Amino acid sequence: MGVIVQKFGGSSVADADKIFNVAGRIIDAYKKTDQVVVVVSAQGDTTDDLIEKAKEINTNPSKREMDVLLSTGEQITISLLSMALEKLGYPVISLTGWQVGIQTDSNNMAARIKKIDTQRINSELDKKKIVIVAGFQGINRYNDITTLGRGGSDTTAVALAAALHADICEIYTDVDGVYTADPRIIKNALKLKDVSYDEMLELASLGANVLHNRSVELAKKYNVDLEVKSSFEKIEGTKVKEVGLVEKMLVRGVARDNNVARISVVGIADKPGKAYKLFALLAKGQINVDVILQSIGRENTKDISFTVPADHLDDTLKILNDNLEVLEATEIKYSDKVSKVSIVGAGMASNPGVAAKMFEALYEAQININMISTSEIKVSVLIDEENAERAVKAIHAKFFDE
Ligand code: ASP
Ligand code: MG
């Protein structure tokens, strides 16, 4: 057997007992193959706590310094987990992102991995050591610490699995797999045996909160076999793999994303080039735009509405307000009290009734839709955040209970 990459999330390493539990899972793998690489997140709420600490000092710190701070969370975990394995009598070494040679671009707090130097890890694996790597962090070409964006440890794990040509990348977490909906909201949600990369990508970016979406993109690109499983129970999880290899379900899951804001640019001059101008400005500002809706022009003006991640709202508003004149717009309206609820399934491409069924469920629950967007494998609606949980329940019941 070749290399196994295991990743343990923050809730799985939250305290000493949990660290020993994780050590046990690592030892199980080490007994099968002595080539084990482990990626860990910061313990429990450490990253959130660090962000709070920063705010007490400076509400607008530079992203460079935030990364110096945030990367410490994972460094704590690698050392503690290594100490646990030492105590249990196993050969182990912890490595930070820079020690491994995880090279990223310079986009602090949202850096992308460019290259991984596998030399150090391979030489430790040759010595039969268990290698514990700090997730979520890397180093840019100026030797400055970077982080990969919240939830980025998954991406570290997949990138390492790709670079080391691992047999499998196991993502251990506090849920035991990917469900048809968030099992904390939907009690009878079903665990999926498998899911395609594309479906998982939609589910991840739509707020299913199981995997970092960049990690799924990478897994797809490098064909890394992923499995999402429980850190605590020894049961089968959910496998993420090639489309052809999964059972095609009409609707695979219902996802909710509360991290969304809706923005409307009102009264834009109704002439060519305005949408281009608007979205070029946002692209330049590194704003990820999602659903876009343009109203039909009236009296020589039109409105363009779109959604962005809620944490991009302030940056977006600043860009728009600075450019009101260029855009020839009259007003910017926005709300971050919105949610995006989506259904995802590779089988829906050739099945027009699926969207209607979803809208029927929303109608029966008397939930109003603000925006709609569709792709080959998903239908998303933007609704008021206060209705989101009810919407997920109604839609899930429609597709899975009837
Ligand atoms: N500790 C980081 C976070 O909370 C990275 C991770 O957990 O994946 O976002
Ligand atoms: Mg996570």
mmCIF file of C-alpha atoms and ligand atoms in Angstrom:
data_model
loop_
_atom_site.group_PDB
_atom_site.id
_atom_site.type_symbol
_atom_site.label_atom_id
_atom_site.label_comp_id
_atom_site.label_asym_id
_atom_site.label_seq_id
_atom_site.Cartn_x
_atom_site.Cartn_y
_atom_site.Cartn_z
ATOM 1 C CA MET A 1 0.000 0.000 0.000
ATOM 2 C CA GLY A 2 1.133 3.507 -0.771
ATOM 3 C CA VAL A 3 0.728 6.801 1.008
ATOM 4 C CA ILE A 4 -2.428 7.588 2.983
ATOM 5 C CA VAL A 5 -3.308 11.201 3.728
ATOM 6 C CA GLN A 6 -5.637 11.750 6.664
ATOM 7 C CA LYS A 7 -7.091 15.104 7.639
ATOM 8 C CA PHE A 8 -8.669 15.846 11.010
ATOM 9 C CA GLY A 9 -10.822 18.945 11.483
ATOM 10 C CA GLY A 10 -10.814 21.298 14.448
ATOM 11 C CA SER A 11 -13.641 19.602 16.351
ATOM 12 C CA SER A 12 -11.797 16.263 16.114
ATOM 13 C CA VAL A 13 -8.718 17.617 17.925
ATOM 14 C CA ALA A 14 -10.462 20.009 20.313
ATOM 15 C CA ASP A 15 -9.010 18.610 23.563
ATOM 16 C CA ALA A 16 -6.522 16.072 24.921
ATOM 17 C CA ASP A 17 -8.976 13.137 24.826
ATOM 18 C CA LYS A 18 -9.867 13.891 21.248
ATOM 19 C CA ILE A 19 -6.216 14.192 20.306
ATOM 20 C CA PHE A 20 -5.604 10.702 21.687
ATOM 21 C CA ASN A 21 -8.661 9.464 19.796
ATOM 22 C CA VAL A 22 -7.193 10.878 16.587
ATOM 23 C CA ALA A 23 -3.821 9.347 17.426
ATOM 24 C CA GLY A 24 -5.633 5.994 17.547
ATOM 25 C CA ARG A 25 -7.043 6.487 14.058
ATOM 26 C CA ILE A 26 -3.594 7.391 12.789
ATOM 27 C CA ILE A 27 -2.056 4.297 14.357
ATOM 28 C CA ASP A 28 -4.743 2.135 12.680
ATOM 29 C CA ALA A 29 -3.609 3.511 9.336
ATOM 30 C CA TYR A 30 0.088 3.231 10.205
ATOM 31 C CA LYS A 31 -0.373 -0.463 10.899
ATOM 32 C CA LYS A 32 -1.656 -0.905 7.336
ATOM 33 C CA THR A 33 0.964 1.231 5.647
ATOM 34 C CA ASP A 34 3.838 2.968 7.310
ATOM 35 C CA GLN A 35 3.400 5.863 4.870
ATOM 36 C CA VAL A 36 0.982 8.120 6.726
ATOM 37 C CA VAL A 37 0.708 11.873 6.306
ATOM 38 C CA VAL A 38 -1.726 13.691 8.574
ATOM 39 C CA VAL A 39 -3.083 17.199 8.141
ATOM 40 C CA VAL A 40 -4.760 18.939 11.045
ATOM 41 C CA SER A 41 -6.780 22.079 11.702
ATOM 42 C CA ALA A 42 -6.610 24.381 14.685
ATOM 43 C CA GLN A 43 -8.279 23.009 17.814
ATOM 44 C CA GLY A 44 -11.996 23.725 18.243
ATOM 45 C CA ASP A 45 -12.789 27.432 17.923
ATOM 46 C CA THR A 46 -9.156 28.524 18.018
ATOM 47 C CA THR A 47 -9.239 30.302 14.661
ATOM 48 C CA ASP A 48 -12.377 32.253 15.618
ATOM 49 C CA ASP A 49 -10.808 33.126 18.960
ATOM 50 C CA LEU A 50 -7.656 34.387 17.240
ATOM 51 C CA ILE A 51 -9.764 36.586 14.968
ATOM 52 C CA GLU A 52 -11.494 38.014 18.045
ATOM 53 C CA LYS A 53 -8.159 38.677 19.702
ATOM 54 C CA ALA A 54 -6.990 40.566 16.641
ATOM 55 C CA LYS A 55 -10.136 42.707 16.677
ATOM 56 C CA GLU A 56 -9.467 43.751 20.267
ATOM 57 C CA ILE A 57 -6.234 45.298 19.080
ATOM 58 C CA ASN A 58 -7.023 46.560 15.607
ATOM 59 C CA THR A 59 -10.310 46.327 13.722
ATOM 60 C CA ASN A 60 -8.535 46.631 10.400
ATOM 61 C CA PRO A 61 -5.261 44.717 10.605
ATOM 62 C CA SER A 62 -3.235 43.908 7.510
ATOM 63 C CA LYS A 63 -3.888 40.502 6.016
ATOM 64 C CA ARG A 64 -0.204 39.695 6.291
ATOM 65 C CA GLU A 65 -0.299 40.043 10.077
ATOM 66 C CA MET A 66 -3.611 38.148 10.254
ATOM 67 C CA ASP A 67 -1.901 35.230 8.551
ATOM 68 C CA VAL A 68 1.006 35.317 10.979
ATOM 69 C CA LEU A 69 -1.585 35.106 13.745
ATOM 70 C CA LEU A 70 -3.994 32.565 12.250
ATOM 71 C CA SER A 71 -1.271 30.118 11.260
ATOM 72 C CA THR A 72 -0.397 29.654 14.940
ATOM 73 C CA GLY A 73 -3.611 27.695 15.573
ATOM 74 C CA GLU A 74 -2.560 24.761 13.432
ATOM 75 C CA GLN A 75 0.979 24.872 14.822
ATOM 76 C CA ILE A 76 -0.408 24.148 18.281
ATOM 77 C CA THR A 77 -2.288 21.104 17.015
ATOM 78 C CA ILE A 78 0.643 19.534 15.139
ATOM 79 C CA SER A 79 2.874 19.672 18.178
ATOM 80 C CA LEU A 80 0.257 18.302 20.597
ATOM 81 C CA LEU A 81 -0.763 15.485 18.278
ATOM 82 C CA SER A 82 2.888 14.584 17.737
ATOM 83 C CA MET A 83 3.449 14.504 21.491
ATOM 84 C CA ALA A 84 0.495 12.126 21.840
ATOM 85 C CA LEU A 85 1.961 9.784 19.214
ATOM 86 C CA GLU A 86 5.396 10.001 20.850
ATOM 87 C CA LYS A 87 3.816 9.007 24.135
ATOM 88 C CA LEU A 88 2.140 6.025 22.478
ATOM 89 C CA GLY A 89 5.524 4.988 21.162
ATOM 90 C CA TYR A 90 5.275 5.843 17.468
ATOM 91 C CA PRO A 91 7.854 7.651 15.329
ATOM 92 C CA VAL A 92 6.434 11.026 14.389
ATOM 93 C CA ILE A 93 7.417 14.478 13.241
ATOM 94 C CA SER A 94 5.392 17.667 12.979
ATOM 95 C CA LEU A 95 5.931 20.157 10.163
ATOM 96 C CA THR A 96 4.507 23.615 9.560
ATOM 97 C CA GLY A 97 3.476 24.715 6.073
ATOM 98 C CA TRP A 98 6.784 26.410 5.359
ATOM 99 C CA GLN A 99 8.813 23.491 6.629
ATOM 100 C CA VAL A 100 6.989 21.231 4.202
ATOM 101 C CA GLY A 101 7.449 23.700 1.384
ATOM 102 C CA ILE A 102 3.826 24.491 0.632
ATOM 103 C CA GLN A 103 4.272 27.403 -1.710
ATOM 104 C CA THR A 104 1.349 29.700 -2.331
ATOM 105 C CA ASP A 105 0.592 32.955 -4.086
ATOM 106 C CA SER A 106 0.642 36.159 -2.059
ATOM 107 C CA ASN A 107 -3.096 36.569 -1.647
ATOM 108 C CA ASN A 108 -3.050 36.622 2.143
ATOM 109 C CA MET A 109 -6.023 34.988 3.909
ATOM 110 C CA ALA A 110 -7.143 33.409 0.637
ATOM 111 C CA ALA A 111 -3.904 32.120 -0.838
ATOM 112 C CA ARG A 112 -3.779 29.397 -3.437
ATOM 113 C CA ILE A 113 -1.258 26.606 -3.341
ATOM 114 C CA LYS A 114 1.101 26.823 -6.316
ATOM 115 C CA LYS A 115 3.558 24.085 -5.624
ATOM 116 C CA ILE A 116 4.422 21.560 -2.962
ATOM 117 C CA ASP A 117 7.930 20.419 -2.423
ATOM 118 C CA THR A 118 7.633 16.760 -1.437
ATOM 119 C CA GLN A 119 11.291 16.232 -0.611
ATOM 120 C CA ARG A 120 11.098 16.828 3.136
ATOM 121 C CA ILE A 121 7.949 14.739 3.623
ATOM 122 C CA ASN A 122 9.309 11.906 1.503
ATOM 123 C CA SER A 123 12.539 11.799 3.442
ATOM 124 C CA GLU A 124 10.585 11.570 6.715
ATOM 125 C CA LEU A 125 8.334 8.869 5.241
ATOM 126 C CA ASP A 126 11.459 6.966 4.204
ATOM 127 C CA LYS A 127 12.413 6.963 7.863
ATOM 128 C CA LYS A 128 8.934 5.458 8.559
ATOM 129 C CA LYS A 129 7.852 8.523 10.462
ATOM 130 C CA ILE A 130 4.259 9.612 10.727
ATOM 131 C CA VAL A 131 4.274 13.132 9.297
ATOM 132 C CA ILE A 132 1.908 15.623 10.903
ATOM 133 C CA VAL A 133 1.409 18.738 8.776
ATOM 134 C CA ALA A 134 -0.210 22.032 9.771
ATOM 135 C CA GLY A 135 -3.170 22.597 7.477
ATOM 136 C CA PHE A 136 -4.417 25.898 6.075
ATOM 137 C CA GLN A 137 -1.001 27.528 5.758
ATOM 138 C CA GLY A 138 1.811 28.027 3.326
ATOM 139 C CA ILE A 139 4.515 30.432 2.385
ATOM 140 C CA ASN A 140 4.748 32.899 -0.486
ATOM 141 C CA ARG A 141 7.751 33.700 -2.622
ATOM 142 C CA TYR A 142 8.897 36.369 -0.185
ATOM 143 C CA ASN A 143 8.968 33.752 2.603
ATOM 144 C CA ASP A 144 5.924 35.305 4.248
ATOM 145 C CA ILE A 145 3.311 33.105 5.909
ATOM 146 C CA THR A 146 -0.002 32.826 4.091
ATOM 147 C CA THR A 147 -3.285 31.068 4.868
ATOM 148 C CA LEU A 148 -5.701 29.472 2.444
ATOM 149 C CA GLY A 149 -9.025 30.900 3.602
ATOM 150 C CA ARG A 150 -11.377 29.512 6.261
ATOM 151 C CA GLY A 151 -11.706 25.772 6.089
ATOM 152 C CA GLY A 152 -8.495 25.578 4.066
ATOM 153 C CA SER A 153 -7.007 22.545 5.822
ATOM 154 C CA ASP A 154 -9.055 20.292 3.549
ATOM 155 C CA THR A 155 -7.264 21.883 0.638
ATOM 156 C CA THR A 156 -3.866 21.283 2.209
ATOM 157 C CA ALA A 157 -4.781 17.604 2.598
ATOM 158 C CA VAL A 158 -5.956 17.158 -0.985
ATOM 159 C CA ALA A 159 -2.991 19.072 -2.389
ATOM 160 C CA LEU A 160 -0.610 16.857 -0.413
ATOM 161 C CA ALA A 161 -2.459 13.734 -1.530
ATOM 162 C CA ALA A 162 -2.058 14.865 -5.140
ATOM 163 C CA ALA A 163 1.608 15.793 -4.743
ATOM 164 C CA LEU A 164 2.471 12.521 -2.972
ATOM 165 C CA HIS A 165 0.319 10.406 -5.319
ATOM 166 C CA ALA A 166 -1.473 9.064 -2.267
ATOM 167 C CA ASP A 167 -3.835 6.105 -2.563
ATOM 168 C CA ILE A 168 -6.528 7.937 -0.669
ATOM 169 C CA CYS A 169 -7.257 11.161 1.141
ATOM 170 C CA GLU A 170 -9.481 10.624 4.155
ATOM 171 C CA ILE A 171 -11.202 13.684 5.584
ATOM 172 C CA TYR A 172 -12.191 12.969 9.181
ATOM 173 C CA THR A 173 -14.740 15.268 10.728
ATOM 174 C CA ASP A 174 -17.521 15.474 13.307
ATOM 175 C CA VAL A 175 -20.133 14.282 10.826
ATOM 176 C CA ASP A 176 -19.843 10.785 9.403
ATOM 177 C CA GLY A 177 -20.334 11.681 5.764
ATOM 178 C CA VAL A 178 -22.171 13.846 3.286
ATOM 179 C CA TYR A 179 -25.924 13.906 3.740
ATOM 180 C CA THR A 180 -28.897 14.820 1.580
ATOM 181 C CA ALA A 181 -29.211 17.869 3.873
ATOM 182 C CA ASP A 182 -27.601 19.165 7.039
ATOM 183 C CA PRO A 183 -28.478 16.414 9.533
ATOM 184 C CA ARG A 184 -28.605 18.982 12.319
ATOM 185 C CA ILE A 185 -31.653 20.524 10.625
ATOM 186 C CA ILE A 186 -33.162 17.533 8.854
ATOM 187 C CA LYS A 187 -33.420 14.597 11.212
ATOM 188 C CA ASN A 188 -34.166 12.058 8.489
ATOM 189 C CA ALA A 189 -31.464 13.237 6.079
ATOM 190 C CA LEU A 190 -29.820 10.292 4.341
ATOM 191 C CA LYS A 191 -26.099 9.600 4.229
ATOM 192 C CA LEU A 192 -24.745 9.365 0.705
ATOM 193 C CA LYS A 193 -22.578 6.389 -0.141
ATOM 194 C CA ASP A 194 -20.907 8.344 -2.898
ATOM 195 C CA VAL A 195 -21.099 11.648 -4.681
ATOM 196 C CA SER A 196 -19.392 12.976 -7.812
ATOM 197 C CA TYR A 197 -16.754 15.717 -7.704
ATOM 198 C CA ASP A 198 -19.100 18.091 -9.513
ATOM 199 C CA GLU A 199 -21.975 17.435 -7.160
ATOM 200 C CA MET A 200 -19.697 17.768 -4.153
ATOM 201 C CA LEU A 201 -18.335 20.991 -5.559
ATOM 202 C CA GLU A 202 -21.822 22.418 -5.764
ATOM 203 C CA LEU A 203 -22.696 21.105 -2.328
ATOM 204 C CA ALA A 204 -19.458 22.432 -0.847
ATOM 205 C CA SER A 205 -19.762 25.895 -2.331
ATOM 206 C CA LEU A 206 -23.484 26.023 -1.575
ATOM 207 C CA GLY A 207 -22.899 25.777 2.112
ATOM 208 C CA ALA A 208 -23.076 22.071 2.910
ATOM 209 C CA ASN A 209 -20.035 22.863 5.069
ATOM 210 C CA VAL A 210 -18.389 19.493 4.854
ATOM 211 C CA LEU A 211 -15.473 20.205 2.528
ATOM 212 C CA HIS A 212 -13.677 23.358 1.464
ATOM 213 C CA ASN A 213 -14.690 23.830 -2.164
ATOM 214 C CA ARG A 214 -11.170 24.479 -3.372
ATOM 215 C CA SER A 215 -10.253 21.049 -2.007
ATOM 216 C CA VAL A 216 -12.898 19.417 -4.176
ATOM 217 C CA GLU A 217 -11.709 21.345 -7.248
ATOM 218 C CA LEU A 218 -8.214 20.048 -6.636
ATOM 219 C CA ALA A 219 -9.412 16.507 -6.007
ATOM 220 C CA LYS A 220 -11.255 16.598 -9.322
ATOM 221 C CA LYS A 221 -8.296 18.056 -11.187
ATOM 222 C CA TYR A 222 -5.800 15.508 -9.867
ATOM 223 C CA ASN A 223 -8.252 12.651 -9.537
ATOM 224 C CA VAL A 224 -7.694 12.208 -5.820
ATOM 225 C CA ASP A 225 -9.979 9.661 -4.171
ATOM 226 C CA LEU A 226 -11.593 11.371 -1.233
ATOM 227 C CA GLU A 227 -13.561 9.920 1.616
ATOM 228 C CA VAL A 228 -15.400 11.973 4.221
ATOM 229 C CA LYS A 229 -15.761 10.041 7.454
ATOM 230 C CA SER A 230 -16.284 10.291 11.195
ATOM 231 C CA SER A 231 -13.358 10.799 13.561
ATOM 232 C CA PHE A 232 -15.288 9.119 16.323
ATOM 233 C CA GLU A 233 -17.218 6.220 14.844
ATOM 234 C CA LYS A 234 -15.545 3.529 12.800
ATOM 235 C CA ILE A 235 -18.110 3.381 10.022
ATOM 236 C CA GLU A 236 -18.056 3.945 6.299
ATOM 237 C CA GLY A 237 -18.276 7.535 5.173
ATOM 238 C CA THR A 238 -19.044 9.116 1.818
ATOM 239 C CA LYS A 239 -16.740 8.649 -1.162
ATOM 240 C CA VAL A 240 -16.181 11.501 -3.568
ATOM 241 C CA LYS A 241 -15.227 10.316 -7.044
ATOM 242 C CA GLU A 242 -15.588 10.529 -10.817
ATOM 243 C CA VAL A 243 -19.106 11.118 -12.215
ATOM 244 C CA GLY A 244 -19.249 7.856 -14.126
ATOM 245 C CA LEU A 245 -18.539 5.913 -10.954
ATOM 246 C CA VAL A 246 -21.413 7.194 -8.834
ATOM 247 C CA GLU A 247 -25.048 6.299 -8.770
ATOM 248 C CA LYS A 248 -26.905 9.059 -10.649
ATOM 249 C CA MET A 249 -29.529 10.585 -8.412
ATOM 250 C CA LEU A 250 -32.013 13.167 -9.584
ATOM 251 C CA VAL A 251 -31.507 15.176 -6.422
ATOM 252 C CA ARG A 252 -28.499 14.367 -4.339
ATOM 253 C CA GLY A 253 -28.955 16.961 -1.660
ATOM 254 C CA VAL A 254 -30.407 20.243 -0.441
ATOM 255 C CA ALA A 255 -27.860 22.823 0.635
ATOM 256 C CA ARG A 256 -28.178 26.142 2.366
ATOM 257 C CA ASP A 257 -25.724 29.002 2.334
ATOM 258 C CA ASN A 258 -26.247 31.859 4.772
ATOM 259 C CA ASN A 259 -22.977 33.512 3.892
ATOM 260 C CA VAL A 260 -24.557 35.481 1.069
ATOM 261 C CA ALA A 261 -25.431 39.108 0.463
ATOM 262 C CA ARG A 262 -27.618 40.523 -2.281
ATOM 263 C CA ILE A 263 -26.762 43.791 -3.951
ATOM 264 C CA SER A 264 -28.811 45.774 -6.437
ATOM 265 C CA VAL A 265 -27.330 48.518 -8.543
ATOM 266 C CA VAL A 266 -30.373 50.590 -9.388
ATOM 267 C CA GLY A 267 -30.951 52.909 -12.328
ATOM 268 C CA ILE A 268 -27.900 52.002 -14.419
ATOM 269 C CA ALA A 269 -27.880 53.604 -17.852
ATOM 270 C CA ASP A 270 -29.444 51.119 -20.281
ATOM 271 C CA LYS A 271 -26.636 50.985 -22.816
ATOM 272 C CA PRO A 272 -23.925 48.568 -23.888
ATOM 273 C CA GLY A 273 -20.885 48.124 -21.690
ATOM 274 C CA LYS A 274 -22.419 48.865 -18.306
ATOM 275 C CA ALA A 275 -22.559 45.250 -17.110
ATOM 276 C CA TYR A 276 -19.015 44.826 -18.348
ATOM 277 C CA LYS A 277 -17.862 47.897 -16.432
ATOM 278 C CA LEU A 278 -19.628 46.784 -13.262
ATOM 279 C CA PHE A 279 -18.295 43.252 -13.177
ATOM 280 C CA ALA A 280 -14.832 44.254 -14.336
ATOM 281 C CA LEU A 281 -14.617 46.562 -11.324
ATOM 282 C CA LEU A 282 -15.699 43.753 -9.022
ATOM 283 C CA ALA A 283 -13.276 41.296 -10.602
ATOM 284 C CA LYS A 284 -10.468 43.774 -10.113
ATOM 285 C CA GLY A 285 -11.462 43.993 -6.452
ATOM 286 C CA GLN A 286 -11.267 40.153 -6.184
ATOM 287 C CA ILE A 287 -14.990 39.915 -5.440
ATOM 288 C CA ASN A 288 -16.609 36.568 -6.204
ATOM 289 C CA VAL A 289 -19.936 37.268 -7.831
ATOM 290 C CA ASP A 290 -22.468 34.483 -7.917
ATOM 291 C CA VAL A 291 -26.109 34.781 -9.031
ATOM 292 C CA ILE A 292 -26.657 37.690 -11.455
ATOM 293 C CA LEU A 293 -30.001 39.087 -12.490
ATOM 294 C CA GLN A 294 -30.671 42.024 -14.798
ATOM 295 C CA SER A 295 -34.076 43.618 -15.042
ATOM 296 C CA ILE A 296 -35.578 44.541 -18.387
ATOM 297 C CA GLY A 297 -34.713 48.180 -19.128
ATOM 298 C CA ARG A 298 -37.305 50.877 -18.553
ATOM 299 C CA GLU A 299 -37.032 54.611 -19.278
ATOM 300 C CA ASN A 300 -33.432 54.125 -20.367
ATOM 301 C CA THR A 301 -32.308 52.609 -17.106
ATOM 302 C CA LYS A 302 -32.027 49.102 -15.725
ATOM 303 C CA ASP A 303 -31.208 47.393 -12.455
ATOM 304 C CA ILE A 304 -28.557 44.721 -12.020
ATOM 305 C CA SER A 305 -28.729 42.535 -8.923
ATOM 306 C CA PHE A 306 -26.208 39.960 -7.856
ATOM 307 C CA THR A 307 -24.979 38.053 -4.862
ATOM 308 C CA VAL A 308 -21.559 37.961 -3.225
ATOM 309 C CA PRO A 309 -20.268 36.112 -0.154
ATOM 310 C CA ALA A 310 -21.448 38.072 2.901
ATOM 311 C CA ASP A 311 -17.869 38.736 3.951
ATOM 312 C CA HIS A 312 -17.253 40.504 0.630
ATOM 313 C CA LEU A 313 -20.177 42.861 1.150
ATOM 314 C CA ASP A 314 -18.246 45.792 2.620
ATOM 315 C CA ASP A 315 -15.557 45.638 -0.063
ATOM 316 C CA THR A 316 -18.216 45.405 -2.765
ATOM 317 C CA LEU A 317 -20.175 48.386 -1.462
ATOM 318 C CA LYS A 318 -17.032 50.450 -1.322
ATOM 319 C CA ILE A 319 -16.153 49.661 -4.928
ATOM 320 C CA LEU A 320 -19.685 50.444 -6.103
ATOM 321 C CA ASN A 321 -20.024 53.675 -4.161
ATOM 322 C CA ASP A 322 -16.647 54.863 -5.410
ATOM 323 C CA ASN A 323 -17.828 54.258 -8.968
ATOM 324 C CA LEU A 324 -21.461 55.410 -8.996
ATOM 325 C CA GLU A 325 -20.700 58.029 -11.629
ATOM 326 C CA VAL A 326 -18.826 55.726 -13.973
ATOM 327 C CA LEU A 327 -21.668 53.251 -13.751
ATOM 328 C CA GLU A 328 -24.248 56.019 -14.208
ATOM 329 C CA ALA A 329 -26.310 54.389 -11.453
ATOM 330 C CA THR A 330 -28.637 56.122 -9.003
ATOM 331 C CA GLU A 331 -28.590 53.902 -5.972
ATOM 332 C CA ILE A 332 -27.075 50.806 -4.370
ATOM 333 C CA LYS A 333 -29.395 48.600 -2.334
ATOM 334 C CA TYR A 334 -28.269 45.578 -0.380
ATOM 335 C CA SER A 335 -29.179 43.006 2.195
ATOM 336 C CA ASP A 336 -27.183 40.367 3.996
ATOM 337 C CA LYS A 337 -30.292 38.834 5.550
ATOM 338 C CA VAL A 338 -30.624 36.454 2.644
ATOM 339 C CA SER A 339 -29.816 32.786 2.117
ATOM 340 C CA LYS A 340 -29.249 30.657 -0.896
ATOM 341 C CA VAL A 341 -30.975 27.314 -0.892
ATOM 342 C CA SER A 342 -30.134 24.835 -3.616
ATOM 343 C CA ILE A 343 -30.810 21.363 -4.847
ATOM 344 C CA VAL A 344 -27.984 19.459 -6.516
ATOM 345 C CA GLY A 345 -27.995 16.280 -8.575
ATOM 346 C CA ALA A 346 -26.177 15.033 -11.652
ATOM 347 C CA GLY A 347 -29.368 13.353 -12.826
ATOM 348 C CA MET A 348 -31.383 16.562 -13.107
ATOM 349 C CA ALA A 349 -29.799 17.785 -16.345
ATOM 350 C CA SER A 350 -32.369 15.950 -18.455
ATOM 351 C CA ASN A 351 -35.274 16.329 -16.056
ATOM 352 C CA PRO A 352 -37.219 19.599 -16.358
ATOM 353 C CA GLY A 353 -39.720 18.755 -13.606
ATOM 354 C CA VAL A 354 -37.144 19.089 -10.854
ATOM 355 C CA ALA A 355 -37.144 22.886 -10.624
ATOM 356 C CA ALA A 356 -40.959 23.001 -10.633
ATOM 357 C CA LYS A 357 -41.068 20.518 -7.779
ATOM 358 C CA MET A 358 -38.677 22.651 -5.744
ATOM 359 C CA PHE A 359 -40.739 25.803 -6.387
ATOM 360 C CA GLU A 360 -43.887 23.910 -5.447
ATOM 361 C CA ALA A 361 -42.363 23.034 -2.087
ATOM 362 C CA LEU A 362 -41.511 26.704 -1.516
ATOM 363 C CA TYR A 363 -45.009 27.790 -2.550
ATOM 364 C CA GLU A 364 -46.623 25.305 -0.186
ATOM 365 C CA ALA A 365 -44.452 26.683 2.617
ATOM 366 C CA GLN A 366 -45.424 30.222 1.498
ATOM 367 C CA ILE A 367 -41.813 31.251 0.988
ATOM 368 C CA ASN A 368 -41.119 34.010 -1.487
ATOM 369 C CA ILE A 369 -38.250 33.697 -3.953
ATOM 370 C CA ASN A 370 -35.969 36.711 -4.587
ATOM 371 C CA MET A 371 -33.732 35.287 -7.292
ATOM 372 C CA ILE A 372 -33.353 32.013 -9.163
ATOM 373 C CA SER A 373 -30.354 30.533 -10.866
ATOM 374 C CA THR A 374 -29.748 27.172 -12.461
ATOM 375 C CA SER A 375 -26.936 25.115 -13.905
ATOM 376 C CA GLU A 376 -26.850 21.623 -15.385
ATOM 377 C CA ILE A 377 -26.750 20.013 -11.996
ATOM 378 C CA LYS A 378 -28.361 22.511 -9.616
ATOM 379 C CA VAL A 379 -31.207 24.902 -8.982
ATOM 380 C CA SER A 380 -30.650 27.708 -6.480
ATOM 381 C CA VAL A 381 -33.032 30.241 -5.012
ATOM 382 C CA LEU A 382 -32.246 33.293 -2.991
ATOM 383 C CA ILE A 383 -34.715 33.821 -0.152
ATOM 384 C CA ASP A 384 -34.941 35.743 3.122
ATOM 385 C CA GLU A 385 -32.602 34.229 5.682
ATOM 386 C CA GLU A 386 -35.388 33.831 8.246
ATOM 387 C CA ASN A 387 -37.079 31.365 5.898
ATOM 388 C CA ALA A 388 -34.005 29.312 5.051
ATOM 389 C CA GLU A 389 -34.415 26.523 7.537
ATOM 390 C CA ARG A 390 -38.091 26.096 6.706
ATOM 391 C CA ALA A 391 -37.217 26.084 3.020
ATOM 392 C CA VAL A 392 -34.633 23.321 3.428
ATOM 393 C CA LYS A 393 -37.165 21.256 5.386
ATOM 394 C CA ALA A 394 -39.932 21.740 2.849
ATOM 395 C CA ILE A 395 -37.710 20.979 -0.143
ATOM 396 C CA HIS A 396 -36.075 17.987 1.480
ATOM 397 C CA ALA A 397 -39.478 16.559 2.409
ATOM 398 C CA LYS A 398 -40.730 17.063 -1.142
ATOM 399 C CA PHE A 399 -37.875 15.134 -2.706
ATOM 400 C CA PHE A 400 -37.093 12.534 -0.087
ATOM 401 C CA ASP A 401 -40.280 11.870 1.886
ATOM 402 C CA GLU A 402 -42.910 11.636 -0.844
HETATM 403 N N1 ASP B 1 -8.405 26.572 11.170
HETATM 404 C C1 ASP B 1 -8.850 27.078 9.913
HETATM 405 C C2 ASP B 1 -10.297 27.533 9.996
HETATM 406 O O1 ASP B 1 -10.926 27.404 10.993
HETATM 407 C C3 ASP B 1 -8.672 26.115 8.790
HETATM 408 C C4 ASP B 1 -9.478 24.846 8.889
HETATM 409 O O2 ASP B 1 -10.005 24.517 9.937
HETATM 410 O O3 ASP B 1 -9.589 24.161 7.879
HETATM 411 O O4 ASP B 1 -10.806 28.057 9.041
HETATM 412 MG MG MG B 2 -13.765 22.238 7.729
#
